[in-house]
PDB file of C-alpha atoms in Angstrom:
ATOM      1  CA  UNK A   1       0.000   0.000   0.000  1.00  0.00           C
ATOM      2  CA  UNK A   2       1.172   3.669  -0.617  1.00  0.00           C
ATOM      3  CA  UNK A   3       2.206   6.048   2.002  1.00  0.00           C
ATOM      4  CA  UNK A   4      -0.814   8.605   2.947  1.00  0.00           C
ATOM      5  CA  UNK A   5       0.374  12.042   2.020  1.00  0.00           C
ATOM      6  CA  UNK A   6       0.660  14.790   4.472  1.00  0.00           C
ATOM      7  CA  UNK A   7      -1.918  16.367   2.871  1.00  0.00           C
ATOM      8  CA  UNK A   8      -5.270  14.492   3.285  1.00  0.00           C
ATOM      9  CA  UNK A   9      -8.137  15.723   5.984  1.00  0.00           C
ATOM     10  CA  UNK A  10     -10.754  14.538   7.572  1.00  0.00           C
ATOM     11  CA  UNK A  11     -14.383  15.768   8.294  1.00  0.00           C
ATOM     12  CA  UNK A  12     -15.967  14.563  11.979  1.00  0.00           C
ATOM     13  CA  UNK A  13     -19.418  14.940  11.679  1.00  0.00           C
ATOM     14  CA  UNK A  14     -21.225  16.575  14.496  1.00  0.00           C
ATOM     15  CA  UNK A  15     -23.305  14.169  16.909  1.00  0.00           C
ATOM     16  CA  UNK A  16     -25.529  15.674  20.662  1.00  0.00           C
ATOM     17  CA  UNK A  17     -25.409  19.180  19.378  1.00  0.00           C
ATOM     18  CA  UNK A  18     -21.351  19.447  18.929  1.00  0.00           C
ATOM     19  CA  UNK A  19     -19.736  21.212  15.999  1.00  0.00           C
ATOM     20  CA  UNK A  20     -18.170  19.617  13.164  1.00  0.00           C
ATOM     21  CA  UNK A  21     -14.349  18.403  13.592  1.00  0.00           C
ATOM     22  CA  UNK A  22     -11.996  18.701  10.802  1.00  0.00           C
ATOM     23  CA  UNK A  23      -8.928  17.127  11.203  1.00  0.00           C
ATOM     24  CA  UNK A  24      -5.465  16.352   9.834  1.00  0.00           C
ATOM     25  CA  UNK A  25      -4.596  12.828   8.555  1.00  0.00           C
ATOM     26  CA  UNK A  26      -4.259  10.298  10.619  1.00  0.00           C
ATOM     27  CA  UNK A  27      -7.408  12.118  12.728  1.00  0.00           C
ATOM     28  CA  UNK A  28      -4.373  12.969  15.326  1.00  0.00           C
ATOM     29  CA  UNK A  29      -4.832  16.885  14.850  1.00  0.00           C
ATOM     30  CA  UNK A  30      -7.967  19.093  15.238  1.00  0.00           C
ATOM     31  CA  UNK A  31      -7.703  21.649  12.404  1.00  0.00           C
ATOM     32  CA  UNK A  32     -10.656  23.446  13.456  1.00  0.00           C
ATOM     33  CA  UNK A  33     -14.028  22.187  15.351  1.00  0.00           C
ATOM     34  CA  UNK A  34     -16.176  25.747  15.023  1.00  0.00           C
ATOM     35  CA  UNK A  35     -17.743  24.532  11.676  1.00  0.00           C
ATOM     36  CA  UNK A  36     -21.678  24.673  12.526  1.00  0.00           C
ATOM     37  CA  UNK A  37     -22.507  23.134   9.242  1.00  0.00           C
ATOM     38  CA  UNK A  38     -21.466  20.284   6.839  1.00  0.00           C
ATOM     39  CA  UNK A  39     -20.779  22.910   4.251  1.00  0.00           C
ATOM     40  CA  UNK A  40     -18.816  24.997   6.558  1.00  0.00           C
ATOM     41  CA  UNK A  41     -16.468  22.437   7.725  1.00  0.00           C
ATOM     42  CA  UNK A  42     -16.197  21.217   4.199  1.00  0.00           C
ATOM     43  CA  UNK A  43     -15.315  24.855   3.341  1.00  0.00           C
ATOM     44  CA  UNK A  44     -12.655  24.633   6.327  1.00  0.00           C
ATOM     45  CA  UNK A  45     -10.898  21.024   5.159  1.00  0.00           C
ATOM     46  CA  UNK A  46     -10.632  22.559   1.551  1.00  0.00           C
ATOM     47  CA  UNK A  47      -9.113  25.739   2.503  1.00  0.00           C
ATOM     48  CA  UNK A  48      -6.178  23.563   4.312  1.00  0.00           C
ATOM     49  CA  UNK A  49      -5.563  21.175   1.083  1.00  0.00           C
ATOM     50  CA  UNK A  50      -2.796  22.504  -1.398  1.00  0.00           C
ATOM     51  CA  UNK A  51      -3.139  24.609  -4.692  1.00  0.00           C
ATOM     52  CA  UNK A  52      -3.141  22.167  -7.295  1.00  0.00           C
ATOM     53  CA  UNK A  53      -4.068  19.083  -5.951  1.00  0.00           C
ATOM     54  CA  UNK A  54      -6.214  16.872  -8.054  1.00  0.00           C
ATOM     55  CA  UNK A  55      -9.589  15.091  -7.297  1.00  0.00           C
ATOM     56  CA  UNK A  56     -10.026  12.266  -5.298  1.00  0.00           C
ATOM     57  CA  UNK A  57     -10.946   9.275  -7.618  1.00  0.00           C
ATOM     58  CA  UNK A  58     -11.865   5.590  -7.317  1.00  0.00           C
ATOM     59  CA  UNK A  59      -9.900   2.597  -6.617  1.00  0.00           C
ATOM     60  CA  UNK A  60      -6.905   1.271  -4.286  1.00  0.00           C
ATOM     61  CA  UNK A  61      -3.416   3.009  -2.839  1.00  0.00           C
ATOM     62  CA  UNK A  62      -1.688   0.479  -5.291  1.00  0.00           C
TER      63      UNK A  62
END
């Protein structure tokens, strides 16, 4: 399997009334958890992915 890049998030949804979570890879840092909305923490984990890097697409690491 490939190595993850240093560049992949993660979105947390919200659950009892807490705010979305979006976090680094790995889920080990909290980029930001003040995202009310699925759009806005969307919104947040796109603003922290690179210029220029392509869409996410089907299939394996390999």
């Amino acid at each position: 399997m490939a190595a993850a890049t240093a560049h992949e998030v993660a979105i947390a949804p919200s659950y009892d009334g807490s705010r979305y979570r979006v976090l680094k890879h790995r889920h080990a840092d909290i980029i930001g958890e003040a995202a009310a909305t699925a759009d806005e923490a969307v919104a947040l984990a796109v603003a922290h992915l690179p210029a220029g890097l392509g869409p996410a697409v089907e299939g394996t690491a390999e």
